[in-house]
């Protein structure tokens, strides 16, 4: 069994989890915050058998869109360095980690 952790934009989270549910996958949404932009995002957890991992990633890919976001000038981007003007970065689609699960039980 694998655990998929997908960090996605808040605006895409509903579409991602609804479409996972439609395909029969259970998921859990956690409210999270990116360490760089300090903006809210959503981490979706999905536990699946190994052969279903690609299907889940395809659903996440289909419903997560990349966006341009501005880094405010007040953001420290390097040790003690603040940009003098806002800087644009491209965020997402999704950042996905797939990890092995040693044991899974519902009790
Ligand atoms: P944040 O950490 O807020 O990063 C938002 C976006 O800022 C990133 O988009 C990237 O375009 C840029 N960025 C992040 N760190 C940077 C740096 N040190 N220098 C320059 N630009 C930087 P994404 O790469 O799409 O990441 C979106 C969110 O996914 C991140 O939000 C973070 O919450 C998560 N994430 C990305 N990579 C991760 C990793 N290796 N481990 C844990 N979380 C990660």
mmCIF file of C-alpha atoms and ligand atoms in Angstrom:
data_model
loop_
_atom_site.group_PDB
_atom_site.id
_atom_site.type_symbol
_atom_site.label_atom_id
_atom_site.label_comp_id
_atom_site.label_asym_id
_atom_site.label_seq_id
_atom_site.Cartn_x
_atom_site.Cartn_y
_atom_site.Cartn_z
ATOM 1 C CA UNK A 1 0.000 0.000 0.000
ATOM 2 C CA UNK A 2 1.084 3.564 -0.715
ATOM 3 C CA UNK A 3 0.230 6.941 0.750
ATOM 4 C CA UNK A 4 -0.032 9.807 -1.719
ATOM 5 C CA UNK A 5 0.468 13.278 -0.275
ATOM 6 C CA UNK A 6 -0.464 16.002 -2.723
ATOM 7 C CA UNK A 7 0.037 19.687 -1.920
ATOM 8 C CA UNK A 8 -2.382 21.657 -4.056
ATOM 9 C CA UNK A 9 -3.895 25.099 -4.372
ATOM 10 C CA UNK A 10 -6.890 25.740 -2.093
ATOM 11 C CA UNK A 11 -9.003 26.643 -5.135
ATOM 12 C CA UNK A 12 -8.416 23.201 -6.706
ATOM 13 C CA UNK A 13 -8.904 21.109 -3.561
ATOM 14 C CA UNK A 14 -12.695 20.693 -3.928
ATOM 15 C CA UNK A 15 -12.493 19.526 -7.549
ATOM 16 C CA UNK A 16 -9.628 17.131 -6.751
ATOM 17 C CA UNK A 17 -11.353 15.449 -3.798
ATOM 18 C CA UNK A 18 -14.772 15.329 -5.515
ATOM 19 C CA UNK A 19 -13.269 13.601 -8.531
ATOM 20 C CA UNK A 20 -11.291 11.197 -6.346
ATOM 21 C CA UNK A 21 -14.531 10.304 -4.536
ATOM 22 C CA UNK A 22 -16.320 9.783 -7.890
ATOM 23 C CA UNK A 23 -13.622 7.260 -8.822
ATOM 24 C CA UNK A 24 -14.048 5.461 -5.486
ATOM 25 C CA UNK A 25 -10.937 6.759 -3.672
ATOM 26 C CA UNK A 26 -11.030 7.866 -0.041
ATOM 27 C CA UNK A 27 -9.160 11.074 0.715
ATOM 28 C CA UNK A 28 -8.434 13.441 3.598
ATOM 29 C CA UNK A 29 -7.804 17.164 3.239
ATOM 30 C CA UNK A 30 -5.470 18.981 5.601
ATOM 31 C CA UNK A 31 -5.160 22.759 5.729
ATOM 32 C CA UNK A 32 -1.482 23.539 5.266
ATOM 33 C CA UNK A 33 0.740 26.552 4.674
ATOM 34 C CA UNK A 34 3.606 26.848 2.205
ATOM 35 C CA UNK A 35 6.912 27.686 3.848
ATOM 36 C CA UNK A 36 7.946 30.109 1.109
ATOM 37 C CA UNK A 37 4.866 32.204 0.308
ATOM 38 C CA UNK A 38 3.303 31.528 3.728
ATOM 39 C CA UNK A 39 0.004 31.188 1.864
ATOM 40 C CA UNK A 40 -2.639 28.583 2.666
ATOM 41 C CA UNK A 41 -2.681 25.463 0.541
ATOM 42 C CA UNK A 42 -4.260 22.038 0.969
ATOM 43 C CA UNK A 43 -2.556 18.691 1.454
ATOM 44 C CA UNK A 44 -4.654 15.775 0.242
ATOM 45 C CA UNK A 45 -3.871 12.308 1.675
ATOM 46 C CA UNK A 46 -4.897 9.231 -0.297
ATOM 47 C CA UNK A 47 -4.101 5.659 0.762
ATOM 48 C CA UNK A 48 -4.226 3.214 -2.168
ATOM 49 C CA UNK A 49 -2.906 -0.077 -3.473
ATOM 50 C CA UNK A 50 0.240 0.349 -5.551
ATOM 51 C CA UNK A 51 -1.489 -0.377 -8.875
ATOM 52 C CA UNK A 52 -3.908 2.532 -8.308
ATOM 53 C CA UNK A 53 -1.228 5.180 -7.658
ATOM 54 C CA UNK A 54 -1.044 6.375 -11.269
ATOM 55 C CA UNK A 55 -4.833 6.699 -11.531
ATOM 56 C CA UNK A 56 -4.891 8.926 -8.432
ATOM 57 C CA UNK A 57 -2.006 11.045 -9.758
ATOM 58 C CA UNK A 58 -3.842 11.439 -13.080
ATOM 59 C CA UNK A 59 -6.978 12.725 -11.302
ATOM 60 C CA UNK A 60 -4.885 15.182 -9.250
ATOM 61 C CA UNK A 61 -3.050 16.326 -12.395
ATOM 62 C CA UNK A 62 -6.279 16.852 -14.314
ATOM 63 C CA UNK A 63 -7.810 19.088 -11.641
ATOM 64 C CA UNK A 64 -4.789 21.052 -10.345
ATOM 65 C CA UNK A 65 -3.793 24.126 -12.276
ATOM 66 C CA UNK A 66 -0.554 26.057 -12.051
ATOM 67 C CA UNK A 67 -0.828 29.744 -11.234
ATOM 68 C CA UNK A 68 1.362 32.800 -11.120
ATOM 69 C CA UNK A 69 1.604 34.282 -7.645
ATOM 70 C CA UNK A 70 3.355 37.400 -6.447
ATOM 71 C CA UNK A 71 5.876 37.248 -3.594
ATOM 72 C CA UNK A 72 5.354 40.425 -1.586
ATOM 73 C CA UNK A 73 8.440 42.619 -1.134
ATOM 74 C CA UNK A 74 8.203 41.944 2.624
ATOM 75 C CA UNK A 75 8.987 38.206 2.121
ATOM 76 C CA UNK A 76 12.459 37.001 3.148
ATOM 77 C CA UNK A 77 13.567 34.890 0.155
ATOM 78 C CA UNK A 78 17.079 34.216 1.399
ATOM 79 C CA UNK A 79 18.788 34.678 4.745
ATOM 80 C CA UNK A 80 18.069 38.327 5.495
ATOM 81 C CA UNK A 81 17.351 39.178 1.832
ATOM 82 C CA UNK A 82 14.050 40.821 0.918
ATOM 83 C CA UNK A 83 13.292 41.597 -2.763
ATOM 84 C CA UNK A 84 12.992 45.328 -3.425
ATOM 85 C CA UNK A 85 9.917 44.730 -5.617
ATOM 86 C CA UNK A 86 7.262 42.004 -5.685
ATOM 87 C CA UNK A 87 8.486 38.922 -7.616
ATOM 88 C CA UNK A 88 6.286 36.552 -9.608
ATOM 89 C CA UNK A 89 6.594 32.754 -9.085
ATOM 90 C CA UNK A 90 4.742 29.861 -10.705
ATOM 91 C CA UNK A 91 2.969 27.700 -8.122
ATOM 92 C CA UNK A 92 1.639 24.174 -8.657
ATOM 93 C CA UNK A 93 -0.302 22.241 -10.305
ATOM 94 C CA UNK A 94 0.517 19.925 -7.460
ATOM 95 C CA UNK A 95 3.523 18.744 -5.472
ATOM 96 C CA UNK A 96 3.113 15.004 -4.978
ATOM 97 C CA UNK A 97 4.929 12.563 -2.704
ATOM 98 C CA UNK A 98 4.283 8.800 -2.770
ATOM 99 C CA UNK A 99 5.444 6.877 0.300
ATOM 100 C CA UNK A 100 5.353 3.222 1.355
ATOM 101 C CA UNK A 101 2.912 2.252 4.079
ATOM 102 C CA UNK A 102 4.190 -0.443 6.400
ATOM 103 C CA UNK A 103 0.808 -1.228 7.910
ATOM 104 C CA UNK A 104 -2.778 -0.077 7.332
ATOM 105 C CA UNK A 105 -5.667 -0.921 9.601
ATOM 106 C CA UNK A 106 -9.169 0.318 10.279
ATOM 107 C CA UNK A 107 -10.165 -0.593 13.831
HETATM 108 P P1 LIG B 1 5.484 27.457 -0.906
HETATM 109 O O1 LIG B 1 6.600 26.940 -0.074
HETATM 110 O O2 LIG B 1 4.756 28.657 -0.389
HETATM 111 O O3 LIG B 1 6.096 27.794 -2.360
HETATM 112 C C1 LIG B 1 5.287 28.451 -3.349
HETATM 113 C C2 LIG B 1 6.050 28.586 -4.655
HETATM 114 O O4 LIG B 1 7.181 29.450 -4.454
HETATM 115 C C3 LIG B 1 6.647 27.270 -5.180
HETATM 116 O O5 LIG B 1 5.692 26.590 -5.960
HETATM 117 C C4 LIG B 1 7.825 27.763 -6.002
HETATM 118 O O6 LIG B 1 7.391 28.247 -7.278
HETATM 119 C C5 LIG B 1 8.288 28.984 -5.201
HETATM 120 N N1 LIG B 1 9.361 28.652 -4.265
HETATM 121 C C6 LIG B 1 9.285 27.869 -3.162
HETATM 122 N N2 LIG B 1 10.461 27.826 -2.508
HETATM 123 C C7 LIG B 1 11.300 28.601 -3.211
HETATM 124 C C8 LIG B 1 12.668 28.990 -3.055
HETATM 125 N N3 LIG B 1 13.423 28.532 -2.022
HETATM 126 N N4 LIG B 1 13.218 29.818 -4.004
HETATM 127 C C9 LIG B 1 12.484 30.269 -5.024
HETATM 128 N N5 LIG B 1 11.181 29.963 -5.233
HETATM 129 C C10 LIG B 1 10.598 29.137 -4.349
HETATM 130 P P2 LIG B 1 5.641 24.990 -5.933
HETATM 131 O O7 LIG B 1 7.015 24.443 -6.145
HETATM 132 O O8 LIG B 1 4.580 24.587 -6.898
HETATM 133 O O9 LIG B 1 5.215 24.587 -4.454
HETATM 134 C C11 LIG B 1 3.892 24.801 -3.970
HETATM 135 C C12 LIG B 1 3.816 24.404 -2.514
HETATM 136 O O10 LIG B 1 4.107 23.000 -2.411
HETATM 137 C C13 LIG B 1 4.874 25.068 -1.630
HETATM 138 O O11 LIG B 1 4.411 26.340 -1.186
HETATM 139 C C14 LIG B 1 5.000 24.068 -0.470
HETATM 140 O O12 LIG B 1 3.887 24.205 0.410
HETATM 141 C C15 LIG B 1 4.845 22.747 -1.204
HETATM 142 N N6 LIG B 1 6.136 22.145 -1.577
HETATM 143 C C16 LIG B 1 6.803 22.290 -2.748
HETATM 144 N N7 LIG B 1 7.922 21.563 -2.756
HETATM 145 C C17 LIG B 1 7.989 20.951 -1.545
HETATM 146 C C18 LIG B 1 8.930 20.051 -0.944
HETATM 147 N N8 LIG B 1 10.048 19.632 -1.582
HETATM 148 N N9 LIG B 1 8.672 19.633 0.310
HETATM 149 C C19 LIG B 1 7.561 20.035 0.982
HETATM 150 N N10 LIG B 1 6.627 20.863 0.455
HETATM 151 C C20 LIG B 1 6.834 21.330 -0.793
#
